[in-house]
mmCIF file of C-alpha atoms and ligand atoms in Angstrom:
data_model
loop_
_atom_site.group_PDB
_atom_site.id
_atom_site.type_symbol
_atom_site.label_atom_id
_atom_site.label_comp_id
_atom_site.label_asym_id
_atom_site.label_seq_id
_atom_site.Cartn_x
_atom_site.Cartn_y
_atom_site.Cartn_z
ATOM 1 C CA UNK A 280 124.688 77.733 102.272
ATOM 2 C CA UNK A 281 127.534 78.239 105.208
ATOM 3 C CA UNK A 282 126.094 77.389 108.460
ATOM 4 C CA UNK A 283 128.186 78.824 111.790
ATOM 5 C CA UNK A 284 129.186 76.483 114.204
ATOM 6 C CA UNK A 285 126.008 76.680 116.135
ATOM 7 C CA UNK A 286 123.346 76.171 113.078
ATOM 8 C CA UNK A 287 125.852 73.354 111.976
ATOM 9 C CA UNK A 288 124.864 71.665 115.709
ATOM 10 C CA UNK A 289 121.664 72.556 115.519
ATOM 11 C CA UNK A 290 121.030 70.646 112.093
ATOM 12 C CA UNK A 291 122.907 67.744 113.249
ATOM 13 C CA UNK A 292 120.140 67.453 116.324
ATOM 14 C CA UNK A 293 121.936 69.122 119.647
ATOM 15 C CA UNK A 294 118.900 70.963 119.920
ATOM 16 C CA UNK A 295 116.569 67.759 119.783
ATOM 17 C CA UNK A 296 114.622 66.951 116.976
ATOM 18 C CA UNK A 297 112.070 69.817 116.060
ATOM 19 C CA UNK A 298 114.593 72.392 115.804
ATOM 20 C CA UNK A 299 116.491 69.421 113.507
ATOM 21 C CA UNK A 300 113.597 69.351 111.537
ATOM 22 C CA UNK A 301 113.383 72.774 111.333
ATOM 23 C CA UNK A 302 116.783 74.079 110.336
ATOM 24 C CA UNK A 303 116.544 70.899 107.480
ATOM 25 C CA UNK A 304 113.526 73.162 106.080
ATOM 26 C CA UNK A 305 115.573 76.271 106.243
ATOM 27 C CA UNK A 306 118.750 74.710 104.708
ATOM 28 C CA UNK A 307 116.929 73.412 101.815
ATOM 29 C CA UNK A 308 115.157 76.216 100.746
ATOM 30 C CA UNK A 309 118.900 78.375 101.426
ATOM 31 C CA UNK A 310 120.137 75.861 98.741
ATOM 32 C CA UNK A 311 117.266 75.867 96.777
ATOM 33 C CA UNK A 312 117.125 79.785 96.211
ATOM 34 C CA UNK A 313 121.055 80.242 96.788
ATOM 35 C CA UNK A 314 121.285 81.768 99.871
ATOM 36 C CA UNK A 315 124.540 82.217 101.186
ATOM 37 C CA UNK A 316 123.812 82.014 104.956
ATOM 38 C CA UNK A 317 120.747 82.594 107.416
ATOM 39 C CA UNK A 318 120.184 85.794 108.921
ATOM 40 C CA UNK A 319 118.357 86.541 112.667
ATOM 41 C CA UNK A 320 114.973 87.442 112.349
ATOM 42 C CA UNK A 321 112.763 89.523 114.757
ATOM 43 C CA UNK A 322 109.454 88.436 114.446
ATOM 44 C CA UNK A 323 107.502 85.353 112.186
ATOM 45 C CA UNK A 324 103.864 85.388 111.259
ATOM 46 C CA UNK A 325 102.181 82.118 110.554
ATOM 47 C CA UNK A 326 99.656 80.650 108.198
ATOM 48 C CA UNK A 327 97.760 77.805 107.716
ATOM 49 C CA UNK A 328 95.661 78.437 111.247
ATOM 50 C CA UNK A 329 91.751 77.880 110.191
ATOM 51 C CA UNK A 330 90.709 74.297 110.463
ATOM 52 C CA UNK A 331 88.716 74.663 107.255
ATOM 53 C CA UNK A 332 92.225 75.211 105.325
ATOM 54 C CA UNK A 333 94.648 72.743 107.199
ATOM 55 C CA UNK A 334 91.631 70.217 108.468
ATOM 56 C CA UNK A 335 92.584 66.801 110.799
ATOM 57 C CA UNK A 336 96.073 66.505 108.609
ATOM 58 C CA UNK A 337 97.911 70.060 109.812
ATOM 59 C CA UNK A 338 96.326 69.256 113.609
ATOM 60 C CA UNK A 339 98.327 66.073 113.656
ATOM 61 C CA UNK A 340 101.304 67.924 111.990
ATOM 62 C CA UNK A 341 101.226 70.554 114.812
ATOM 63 C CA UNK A 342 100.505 67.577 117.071
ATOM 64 C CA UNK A 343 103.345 66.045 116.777
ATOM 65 C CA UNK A 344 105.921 69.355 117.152
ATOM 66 C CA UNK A 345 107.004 70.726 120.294
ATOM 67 C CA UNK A 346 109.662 73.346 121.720
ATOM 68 C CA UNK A 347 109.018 76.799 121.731
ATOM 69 C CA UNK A 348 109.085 79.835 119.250
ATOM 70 C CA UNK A 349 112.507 82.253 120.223
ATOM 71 C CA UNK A 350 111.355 85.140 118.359
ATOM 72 C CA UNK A 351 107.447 86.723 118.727
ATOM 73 C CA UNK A 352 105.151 85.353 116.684
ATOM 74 C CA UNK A 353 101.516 85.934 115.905
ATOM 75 C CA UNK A 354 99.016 83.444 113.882
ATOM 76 C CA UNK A 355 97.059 84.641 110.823
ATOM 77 C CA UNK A 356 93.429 84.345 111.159
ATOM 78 C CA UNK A 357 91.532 81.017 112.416
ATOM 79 C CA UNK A 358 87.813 79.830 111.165
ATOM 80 C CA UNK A 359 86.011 81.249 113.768
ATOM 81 C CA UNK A 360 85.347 84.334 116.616
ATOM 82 C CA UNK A 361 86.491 83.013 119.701
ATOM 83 C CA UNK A 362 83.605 83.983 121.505
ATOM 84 C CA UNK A 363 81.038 85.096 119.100
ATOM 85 C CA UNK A 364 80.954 81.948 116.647
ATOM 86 C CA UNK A 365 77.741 80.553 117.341
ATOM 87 C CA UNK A 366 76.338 83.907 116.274
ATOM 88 C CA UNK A 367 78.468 83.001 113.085
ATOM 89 C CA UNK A 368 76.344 79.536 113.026
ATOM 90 C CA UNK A 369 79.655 77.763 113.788
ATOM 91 C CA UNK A 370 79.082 73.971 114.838
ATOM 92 C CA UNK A 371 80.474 73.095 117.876
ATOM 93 C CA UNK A 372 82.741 69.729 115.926
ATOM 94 C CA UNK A 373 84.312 72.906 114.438
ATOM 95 C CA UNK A 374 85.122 74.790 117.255
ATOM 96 C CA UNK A 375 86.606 72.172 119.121
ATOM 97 C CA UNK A 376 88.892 71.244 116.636
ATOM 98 C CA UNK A 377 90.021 74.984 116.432
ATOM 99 C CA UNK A 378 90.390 75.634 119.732
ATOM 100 C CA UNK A 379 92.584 72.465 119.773
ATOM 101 C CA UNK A 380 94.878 73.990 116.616
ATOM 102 C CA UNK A 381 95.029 77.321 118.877
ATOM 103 C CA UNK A 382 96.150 75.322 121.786
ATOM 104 C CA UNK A 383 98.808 73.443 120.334
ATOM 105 C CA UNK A 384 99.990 76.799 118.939
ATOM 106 C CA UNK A 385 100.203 78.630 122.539
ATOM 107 C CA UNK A 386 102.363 75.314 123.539
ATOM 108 C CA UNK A 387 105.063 76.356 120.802
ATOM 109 C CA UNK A 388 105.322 79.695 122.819
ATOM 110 C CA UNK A 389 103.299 81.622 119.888
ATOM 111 C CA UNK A 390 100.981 84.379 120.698
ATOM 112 C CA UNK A 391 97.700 83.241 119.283
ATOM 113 C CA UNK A 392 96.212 86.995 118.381
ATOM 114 C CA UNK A 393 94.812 85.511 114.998
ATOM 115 C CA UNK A 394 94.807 88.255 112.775
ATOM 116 C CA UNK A 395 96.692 89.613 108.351
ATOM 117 C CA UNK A 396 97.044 92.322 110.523
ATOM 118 C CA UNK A 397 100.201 91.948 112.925
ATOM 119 C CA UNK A 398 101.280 95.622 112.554
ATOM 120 C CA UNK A 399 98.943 97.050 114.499
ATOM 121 C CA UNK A 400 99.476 95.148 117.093
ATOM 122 C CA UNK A 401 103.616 95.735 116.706
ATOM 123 C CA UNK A 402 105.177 97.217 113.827
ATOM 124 C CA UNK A 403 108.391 95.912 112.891
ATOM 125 C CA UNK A 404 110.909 98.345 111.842
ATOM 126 C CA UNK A 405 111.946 99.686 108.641
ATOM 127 C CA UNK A 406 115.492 97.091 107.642
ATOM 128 C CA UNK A 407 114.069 94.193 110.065
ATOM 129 C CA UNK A 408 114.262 90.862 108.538
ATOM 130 C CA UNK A 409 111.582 89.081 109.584
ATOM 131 C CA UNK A 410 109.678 85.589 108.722
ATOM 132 C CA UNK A 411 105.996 86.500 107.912
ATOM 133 C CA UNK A 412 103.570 84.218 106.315
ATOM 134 C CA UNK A 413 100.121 86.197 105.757
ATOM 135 C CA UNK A 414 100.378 87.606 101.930
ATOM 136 C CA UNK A 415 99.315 91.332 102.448
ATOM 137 C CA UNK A 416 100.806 91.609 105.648
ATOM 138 C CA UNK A 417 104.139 90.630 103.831
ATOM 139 C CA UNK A 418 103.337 93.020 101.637
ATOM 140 C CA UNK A 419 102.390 95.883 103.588
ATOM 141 C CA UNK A 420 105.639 94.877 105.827
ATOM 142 C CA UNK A 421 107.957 95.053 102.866
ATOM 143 C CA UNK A 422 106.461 98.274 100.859
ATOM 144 C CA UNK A 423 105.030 100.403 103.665
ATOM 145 C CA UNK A 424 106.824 99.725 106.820
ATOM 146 C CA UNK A 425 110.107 98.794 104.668
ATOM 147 C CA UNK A 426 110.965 95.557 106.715
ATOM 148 C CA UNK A 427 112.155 92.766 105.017
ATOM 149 C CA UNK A 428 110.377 89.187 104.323
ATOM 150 C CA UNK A 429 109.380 86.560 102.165
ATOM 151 C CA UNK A 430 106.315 85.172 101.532
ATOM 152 C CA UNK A 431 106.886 82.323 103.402
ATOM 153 C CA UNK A 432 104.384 79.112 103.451
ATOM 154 C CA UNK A 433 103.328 78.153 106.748
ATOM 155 C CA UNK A 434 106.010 75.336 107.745
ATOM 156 C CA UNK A 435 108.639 77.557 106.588
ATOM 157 C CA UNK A 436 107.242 80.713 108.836
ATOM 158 C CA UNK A 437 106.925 78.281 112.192
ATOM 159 C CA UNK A 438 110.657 76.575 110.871
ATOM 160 C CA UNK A 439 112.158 80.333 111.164
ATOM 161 C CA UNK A 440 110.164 81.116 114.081
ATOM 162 C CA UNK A 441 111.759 77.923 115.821
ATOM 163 C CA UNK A 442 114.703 78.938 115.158
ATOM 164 C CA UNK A 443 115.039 82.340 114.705
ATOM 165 C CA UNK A 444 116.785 82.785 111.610
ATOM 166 C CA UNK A 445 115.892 82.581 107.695
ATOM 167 C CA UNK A 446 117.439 82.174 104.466
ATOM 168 C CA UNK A 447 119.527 85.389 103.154
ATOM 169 C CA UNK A 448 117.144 85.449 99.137
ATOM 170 C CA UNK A 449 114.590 87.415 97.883
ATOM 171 C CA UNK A 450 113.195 89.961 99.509
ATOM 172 C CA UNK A 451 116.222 89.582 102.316
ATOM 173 C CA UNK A 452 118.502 91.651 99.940
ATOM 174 C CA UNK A 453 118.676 94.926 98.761
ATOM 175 C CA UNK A 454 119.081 93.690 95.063
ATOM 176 C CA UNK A 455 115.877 92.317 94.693
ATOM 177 C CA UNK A 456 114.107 95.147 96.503
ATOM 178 C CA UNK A 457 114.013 97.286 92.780
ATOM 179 C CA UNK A 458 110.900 98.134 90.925
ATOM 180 C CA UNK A 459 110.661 96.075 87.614
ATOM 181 C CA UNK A 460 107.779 97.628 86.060
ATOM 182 C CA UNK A 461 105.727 101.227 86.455
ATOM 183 C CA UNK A 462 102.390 101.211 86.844
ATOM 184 C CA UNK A 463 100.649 105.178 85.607
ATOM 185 C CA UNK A 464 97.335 106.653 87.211
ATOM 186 C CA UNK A 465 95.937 109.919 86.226
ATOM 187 C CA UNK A 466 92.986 109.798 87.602
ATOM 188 C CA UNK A 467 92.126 110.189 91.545
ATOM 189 C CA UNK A 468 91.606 107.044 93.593
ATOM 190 C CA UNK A 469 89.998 106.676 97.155
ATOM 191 C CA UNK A 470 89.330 103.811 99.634
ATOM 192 C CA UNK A 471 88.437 100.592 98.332
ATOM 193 C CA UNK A 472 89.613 102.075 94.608
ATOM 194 C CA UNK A 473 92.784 100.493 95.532
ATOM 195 C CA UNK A 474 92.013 96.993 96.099
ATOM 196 C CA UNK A 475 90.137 97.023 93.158
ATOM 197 C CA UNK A 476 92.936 98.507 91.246
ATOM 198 C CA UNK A 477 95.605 96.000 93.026
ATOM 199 C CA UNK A 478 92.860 93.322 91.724
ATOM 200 C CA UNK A 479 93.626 94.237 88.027
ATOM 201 C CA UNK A 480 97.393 95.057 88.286
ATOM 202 C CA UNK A 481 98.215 92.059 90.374
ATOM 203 C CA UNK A 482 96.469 89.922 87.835
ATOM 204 C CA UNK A 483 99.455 92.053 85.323
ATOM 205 C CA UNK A 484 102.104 92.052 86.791
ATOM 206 C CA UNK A 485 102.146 88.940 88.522
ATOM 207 C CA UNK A 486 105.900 88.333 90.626
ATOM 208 C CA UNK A 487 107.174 91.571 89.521
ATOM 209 C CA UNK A 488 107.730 94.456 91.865
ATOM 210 C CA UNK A 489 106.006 97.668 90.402
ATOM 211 C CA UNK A 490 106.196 101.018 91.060
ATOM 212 C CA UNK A 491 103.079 103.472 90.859
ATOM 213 C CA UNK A 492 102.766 106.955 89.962
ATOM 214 C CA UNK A 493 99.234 108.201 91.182
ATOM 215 C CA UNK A 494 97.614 111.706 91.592
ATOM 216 C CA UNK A 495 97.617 111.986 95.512
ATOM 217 C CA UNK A 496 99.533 109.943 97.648
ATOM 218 C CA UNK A 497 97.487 107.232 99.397
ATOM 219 C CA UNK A 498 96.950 106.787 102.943
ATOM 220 C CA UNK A 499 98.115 103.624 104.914
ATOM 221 C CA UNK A 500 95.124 101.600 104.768
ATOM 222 C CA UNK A 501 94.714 102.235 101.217
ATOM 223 C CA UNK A 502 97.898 100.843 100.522
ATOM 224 C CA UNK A 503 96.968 97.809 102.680
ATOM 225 C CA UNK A 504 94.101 97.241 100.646
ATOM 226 C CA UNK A 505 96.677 97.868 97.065
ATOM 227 C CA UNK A 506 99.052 95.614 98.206
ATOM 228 C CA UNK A 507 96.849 92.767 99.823
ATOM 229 C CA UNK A 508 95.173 92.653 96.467
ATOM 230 C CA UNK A 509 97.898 92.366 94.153
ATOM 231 C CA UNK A 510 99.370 89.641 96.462
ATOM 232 C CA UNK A 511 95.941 87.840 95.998
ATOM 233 C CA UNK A 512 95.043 88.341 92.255
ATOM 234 C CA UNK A 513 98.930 87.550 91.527
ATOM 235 C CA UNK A 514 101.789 87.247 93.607
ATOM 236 C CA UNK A 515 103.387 90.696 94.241
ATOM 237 C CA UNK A 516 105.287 90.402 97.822
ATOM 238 C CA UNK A 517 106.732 94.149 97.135
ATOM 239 C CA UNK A 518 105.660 97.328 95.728
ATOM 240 C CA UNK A 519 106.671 100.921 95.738
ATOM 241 C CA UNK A 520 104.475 103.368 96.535
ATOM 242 C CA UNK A 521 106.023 106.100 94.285
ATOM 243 C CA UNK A 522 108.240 106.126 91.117
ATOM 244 C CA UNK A 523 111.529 105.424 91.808
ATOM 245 C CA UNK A 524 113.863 104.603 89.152
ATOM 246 C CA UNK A 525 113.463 103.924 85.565
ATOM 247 C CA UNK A 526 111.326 100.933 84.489
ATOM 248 C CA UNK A 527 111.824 98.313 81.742
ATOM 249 C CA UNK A 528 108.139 98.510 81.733
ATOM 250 C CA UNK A 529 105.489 100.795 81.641
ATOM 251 C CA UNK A 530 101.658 100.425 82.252
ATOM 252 C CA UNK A 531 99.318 103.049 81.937
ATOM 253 C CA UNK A 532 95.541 102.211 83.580
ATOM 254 C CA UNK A 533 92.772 104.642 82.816
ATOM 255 C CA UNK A 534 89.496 104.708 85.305
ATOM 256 C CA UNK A 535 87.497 102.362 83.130
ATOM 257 C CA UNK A 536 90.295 99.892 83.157
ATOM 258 C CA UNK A 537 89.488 99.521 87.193
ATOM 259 C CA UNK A 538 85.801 100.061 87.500
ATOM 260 C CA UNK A 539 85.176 96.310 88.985
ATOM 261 C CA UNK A 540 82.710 97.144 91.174
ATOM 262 C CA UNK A 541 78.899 95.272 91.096
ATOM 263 C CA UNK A 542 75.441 96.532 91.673
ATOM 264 C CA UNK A 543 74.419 92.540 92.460
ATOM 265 C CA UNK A 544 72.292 91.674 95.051
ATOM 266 C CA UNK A 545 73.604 90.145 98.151
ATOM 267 C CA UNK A 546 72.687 87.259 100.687
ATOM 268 C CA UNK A 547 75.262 88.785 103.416
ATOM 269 C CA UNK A 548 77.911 92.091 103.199
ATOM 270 C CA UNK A 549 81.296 91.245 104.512
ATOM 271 C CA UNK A 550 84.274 93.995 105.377
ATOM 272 C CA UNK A 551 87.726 93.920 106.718
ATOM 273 C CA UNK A 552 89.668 91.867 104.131
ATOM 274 C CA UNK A 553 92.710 92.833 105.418
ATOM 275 C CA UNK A 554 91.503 93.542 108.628
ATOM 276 C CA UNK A 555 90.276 96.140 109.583
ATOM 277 C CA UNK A 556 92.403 99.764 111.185
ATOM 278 C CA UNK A 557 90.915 102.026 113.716
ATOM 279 C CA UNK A 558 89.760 104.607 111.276
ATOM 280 C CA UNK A 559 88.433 101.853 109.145
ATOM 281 C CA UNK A 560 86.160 100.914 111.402
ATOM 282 C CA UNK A 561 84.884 104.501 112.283
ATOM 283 C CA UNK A 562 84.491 105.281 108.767
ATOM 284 C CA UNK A 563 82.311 102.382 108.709
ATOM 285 C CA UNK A 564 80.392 103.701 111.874
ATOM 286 C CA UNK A 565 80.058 107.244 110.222
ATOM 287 C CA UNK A 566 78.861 105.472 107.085
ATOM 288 C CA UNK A 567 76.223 103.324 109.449
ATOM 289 C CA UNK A 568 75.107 106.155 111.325
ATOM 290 C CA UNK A 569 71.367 106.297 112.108
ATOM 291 C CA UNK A 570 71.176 103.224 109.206
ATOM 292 C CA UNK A 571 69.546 99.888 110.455
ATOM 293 C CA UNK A 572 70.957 96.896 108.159
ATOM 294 C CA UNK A 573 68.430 94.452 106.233
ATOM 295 C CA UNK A 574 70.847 91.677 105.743
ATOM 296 C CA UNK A 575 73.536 90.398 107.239
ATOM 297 C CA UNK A 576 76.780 92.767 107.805
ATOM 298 C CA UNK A 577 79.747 91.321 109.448
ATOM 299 C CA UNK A 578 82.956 93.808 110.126
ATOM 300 C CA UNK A 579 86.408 91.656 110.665
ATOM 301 C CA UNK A 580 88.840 93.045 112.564
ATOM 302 C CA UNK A 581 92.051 92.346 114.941
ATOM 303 C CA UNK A 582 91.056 91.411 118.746
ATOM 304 C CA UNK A 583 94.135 93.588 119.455
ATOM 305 C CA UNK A 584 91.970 96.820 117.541
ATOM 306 C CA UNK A 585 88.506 95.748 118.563
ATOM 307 C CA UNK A 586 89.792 95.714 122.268
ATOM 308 C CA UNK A 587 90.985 99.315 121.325
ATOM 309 C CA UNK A 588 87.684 100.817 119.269
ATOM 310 C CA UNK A 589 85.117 99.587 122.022
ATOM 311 C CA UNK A 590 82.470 102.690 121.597
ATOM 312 C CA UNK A 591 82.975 102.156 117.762
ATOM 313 C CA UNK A 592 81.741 99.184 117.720
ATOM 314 C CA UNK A 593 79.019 99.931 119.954
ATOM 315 C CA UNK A 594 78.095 102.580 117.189
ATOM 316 C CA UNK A 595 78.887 99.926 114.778
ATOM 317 C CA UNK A 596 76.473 97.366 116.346
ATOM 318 C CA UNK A 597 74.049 99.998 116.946
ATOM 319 C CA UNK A 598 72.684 99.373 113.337
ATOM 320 C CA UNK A 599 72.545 95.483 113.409
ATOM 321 C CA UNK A 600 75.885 94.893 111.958
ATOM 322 C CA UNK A 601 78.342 92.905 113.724
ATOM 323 C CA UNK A 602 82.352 92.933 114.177
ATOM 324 C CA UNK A 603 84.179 89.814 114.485
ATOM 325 C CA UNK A 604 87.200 89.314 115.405
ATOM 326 C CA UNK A 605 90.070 86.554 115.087
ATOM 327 C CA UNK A 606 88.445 85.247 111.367
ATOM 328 C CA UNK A 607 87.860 86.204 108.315
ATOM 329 C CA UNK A 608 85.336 85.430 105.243
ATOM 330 C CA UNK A 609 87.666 83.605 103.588
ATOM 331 C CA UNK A 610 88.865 81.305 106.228
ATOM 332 C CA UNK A 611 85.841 80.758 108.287
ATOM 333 C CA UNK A 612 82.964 78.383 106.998
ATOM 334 C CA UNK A 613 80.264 80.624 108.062
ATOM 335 C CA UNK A 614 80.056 82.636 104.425
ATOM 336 C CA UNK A 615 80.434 79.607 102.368
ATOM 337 C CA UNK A 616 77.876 79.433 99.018
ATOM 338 C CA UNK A 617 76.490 82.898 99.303
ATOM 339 C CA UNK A 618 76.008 85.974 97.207
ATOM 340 C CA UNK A 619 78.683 87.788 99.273
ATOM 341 C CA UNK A 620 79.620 91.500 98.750
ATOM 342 C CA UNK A 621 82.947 92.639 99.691
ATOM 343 C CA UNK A 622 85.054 96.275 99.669
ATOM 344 C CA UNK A 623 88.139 94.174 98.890
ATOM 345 C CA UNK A 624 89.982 92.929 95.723
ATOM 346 C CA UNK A 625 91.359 90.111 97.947
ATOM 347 C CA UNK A 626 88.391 89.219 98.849
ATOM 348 C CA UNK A 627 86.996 89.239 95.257
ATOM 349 C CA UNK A 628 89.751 86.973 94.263
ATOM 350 C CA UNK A 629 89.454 84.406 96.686
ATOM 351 C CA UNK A 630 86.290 84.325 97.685
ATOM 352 C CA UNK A 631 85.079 82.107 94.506
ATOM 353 C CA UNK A 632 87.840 79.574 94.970
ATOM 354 C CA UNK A 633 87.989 79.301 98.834
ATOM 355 C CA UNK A 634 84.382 80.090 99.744
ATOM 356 C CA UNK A 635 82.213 78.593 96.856
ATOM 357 C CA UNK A 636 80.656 82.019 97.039
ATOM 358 C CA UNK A 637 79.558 84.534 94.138
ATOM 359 C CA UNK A 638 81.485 87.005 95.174
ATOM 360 C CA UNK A 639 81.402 91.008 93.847
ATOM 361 C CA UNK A 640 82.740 94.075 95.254
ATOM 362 C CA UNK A 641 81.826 97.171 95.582
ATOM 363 C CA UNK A 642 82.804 100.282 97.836
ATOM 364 C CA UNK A 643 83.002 100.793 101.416
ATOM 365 C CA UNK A 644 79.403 103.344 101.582
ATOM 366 C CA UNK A 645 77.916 100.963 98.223
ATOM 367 C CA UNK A 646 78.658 97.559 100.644
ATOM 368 C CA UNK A 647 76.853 99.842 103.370
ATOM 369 C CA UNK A 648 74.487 100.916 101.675
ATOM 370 C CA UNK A 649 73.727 97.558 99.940
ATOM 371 C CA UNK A 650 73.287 95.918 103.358
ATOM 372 C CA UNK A 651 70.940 98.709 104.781
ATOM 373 C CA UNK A 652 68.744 98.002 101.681
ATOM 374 C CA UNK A 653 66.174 95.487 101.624
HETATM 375 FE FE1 F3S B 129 93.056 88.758 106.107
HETATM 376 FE FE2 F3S B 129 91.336 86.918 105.489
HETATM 377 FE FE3 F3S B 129 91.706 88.903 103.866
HETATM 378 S S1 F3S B 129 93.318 86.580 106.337
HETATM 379 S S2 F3S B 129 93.822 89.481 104.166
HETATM 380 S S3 F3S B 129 90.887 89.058 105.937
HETATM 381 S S4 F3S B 129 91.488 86.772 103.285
#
């Protein structure tokens, strides 16, 4: 990979030894994927932020980094609410070893809004090349906003954000950004139909990039929950919302081929897997209106959108559910070993693996519905 002048003294330690480190990471995985230089990014996004994921090992790692970030950068969701997590029966060993993987984090210069969802709180624009960690948001970035980024792994993300460039590959260049396979629906889809249908065609198509042709285009967050559950179920970083050139592939999915959703019984209901939007959360209020819930109901969300939806949430909480913000079900503790319901093919894919839990999904008004049921 050819390195200017500057990126050739920053390798060889001018810059002291984090940014050293740092550009090493981004050189090797330049030569690695044949990149043929690095290219300024505007923002980085960065994983591996939940103590029950990275543990005593990635707080020493952190420990032992300093400098500061020279793009903005936001952290993907941590084990706990900052404020509400002994409601979420969080022990306090726990939260002081978070709060200590959030501090070292601020002292890197990195905005510590913990959230899959740092569009809301700025959306990059459509050509930016950016450095983004969290699997649907790199997703959503590359196929709905039409920025530009890999899925990076969490050293790579804070090695870019460092230094505020990353390796020209992948999803960097217009080449790669093509549709390898089509993906048919004839039948109408709503809500949480997409994550459940991103469920079964991520488990398909795997790496490639497809291309959909549905009835009625979806909305945003319906595409949020598509693309975070294809990146889940397999490992789809880009997808096209529409058809767009001609396939060497074709799928065609009827409704039965997609009907994943559960009538189980639940120990605890659990929404916002991604995050959840503004009108996610008041369709959820509409959904809970004059509803009391019987079992537990827990709403995640962005502190950035919470602090914006105030008198939803009230409406929200008015029923005995509760939104939490800076966590999520997967990376927090507090749902571990239940019978946990979700609206989310993300969710549904994980939550086995990374929670231990039996984990079904259903949608948004059954999840509702389910929880207001005794
Ligand atoms: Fe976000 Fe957690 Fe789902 S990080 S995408 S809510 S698994």
């Amino acid at each position: 990979m050819h390195l200017t002048r500057d990126e050739e003294d920053v390798l060889a330690g001018e810059s002291g030894a984090v940014k050293q480190k740092s550009m090493e990471i981004l050189v090797a995985l330049g030569d690695i994927y044949n990149a043929e230089r690095l290219v300024p990014i505007e923002s980085a996004q960065i994983a591996g932020v939940s103590y029950k994921t990275i543990g005593e090992a990635g707080l020493e790692y952190l420990t032992d980094l300093s400098g500061k970030v020279v793009v903005p950068t936001m952290l993907n969701p941590m084990g706990m609410d900052r404020y509400k997590w002994r409601e979420m029966g969080i022990n306090e060993t726990f939260v002081e070893r978070q709060l200590a993987i959030i501090r070292r984090y601020e002292m890197l210069g990195i905005d510590a809004q913990c959230t899959c969802t740092p569009y809301y709180v700025s959306a990059p624009r459509a050509g930016a090349h950016l450095s983004w960690a969290e699997s649907s948001a790199v997703s959503y970035a590359n196929s709905v906003l039409g920025a530009r980024t890999n899925r990076e792994g969490g050293p790579s993300a804070l090695a870019a954000a460092l230094v505020g460039k990353t390796p020209n590959y992948g999803y960097h260049r217009d080449e790669n950004r093509v549709p390898d396979i089509s993906v048919r629906i004839d039948f109408p889809l709503a809500g949480s139909d997409f994550g459940a249908l991103g469920y079964i065609v991520g488990k398909m198509v795997k790496s490639q990039v497809p291309q959909f042709s549905f009835v009625a285009p979806p909305n945003a967050d319906e595409l949020k929950a598509l693309g975070a559950a294809m990146a889940a179920s397999g490992s789809v970083a880009l997808f096209f919302p529409k058809e767009r050139a001609m396939p060497r592939e074709i799928i065609e999915l009827g409704r039965s081929d997609v009907d994943i959703y559960s009538s189980s019984e639940p120990d605890v209901v659990v929404l916002g897997c991604p995050h959840c939007s503004r009108s996610e959360l008041a369709d959820i209020a509409r959904l809970l209106e004059g509803r009391t819930v019987a079992r537990p109901l827990w709403i995640c969300t962005s502190r950035f959108v919470a602090d914006r939806s105030s008198s939803v949430i009230s409406s929200i909480e008015a029923s005995g559910a509760r939104v939490i913000c800076d966590t999520c079900m997967i990376v927090s503790p507090a749902f571990e070993k239940q019978r946990m319901m979700v609206n989310s093919g993300k969710a549904l894919e994980y939550g086995p693996s990374l929670c231990n839990s039996h984990t079904f999904m259903g949608t948004t008004a059954n999840c509702i519905t389910a929880a207001c049921t005794a």
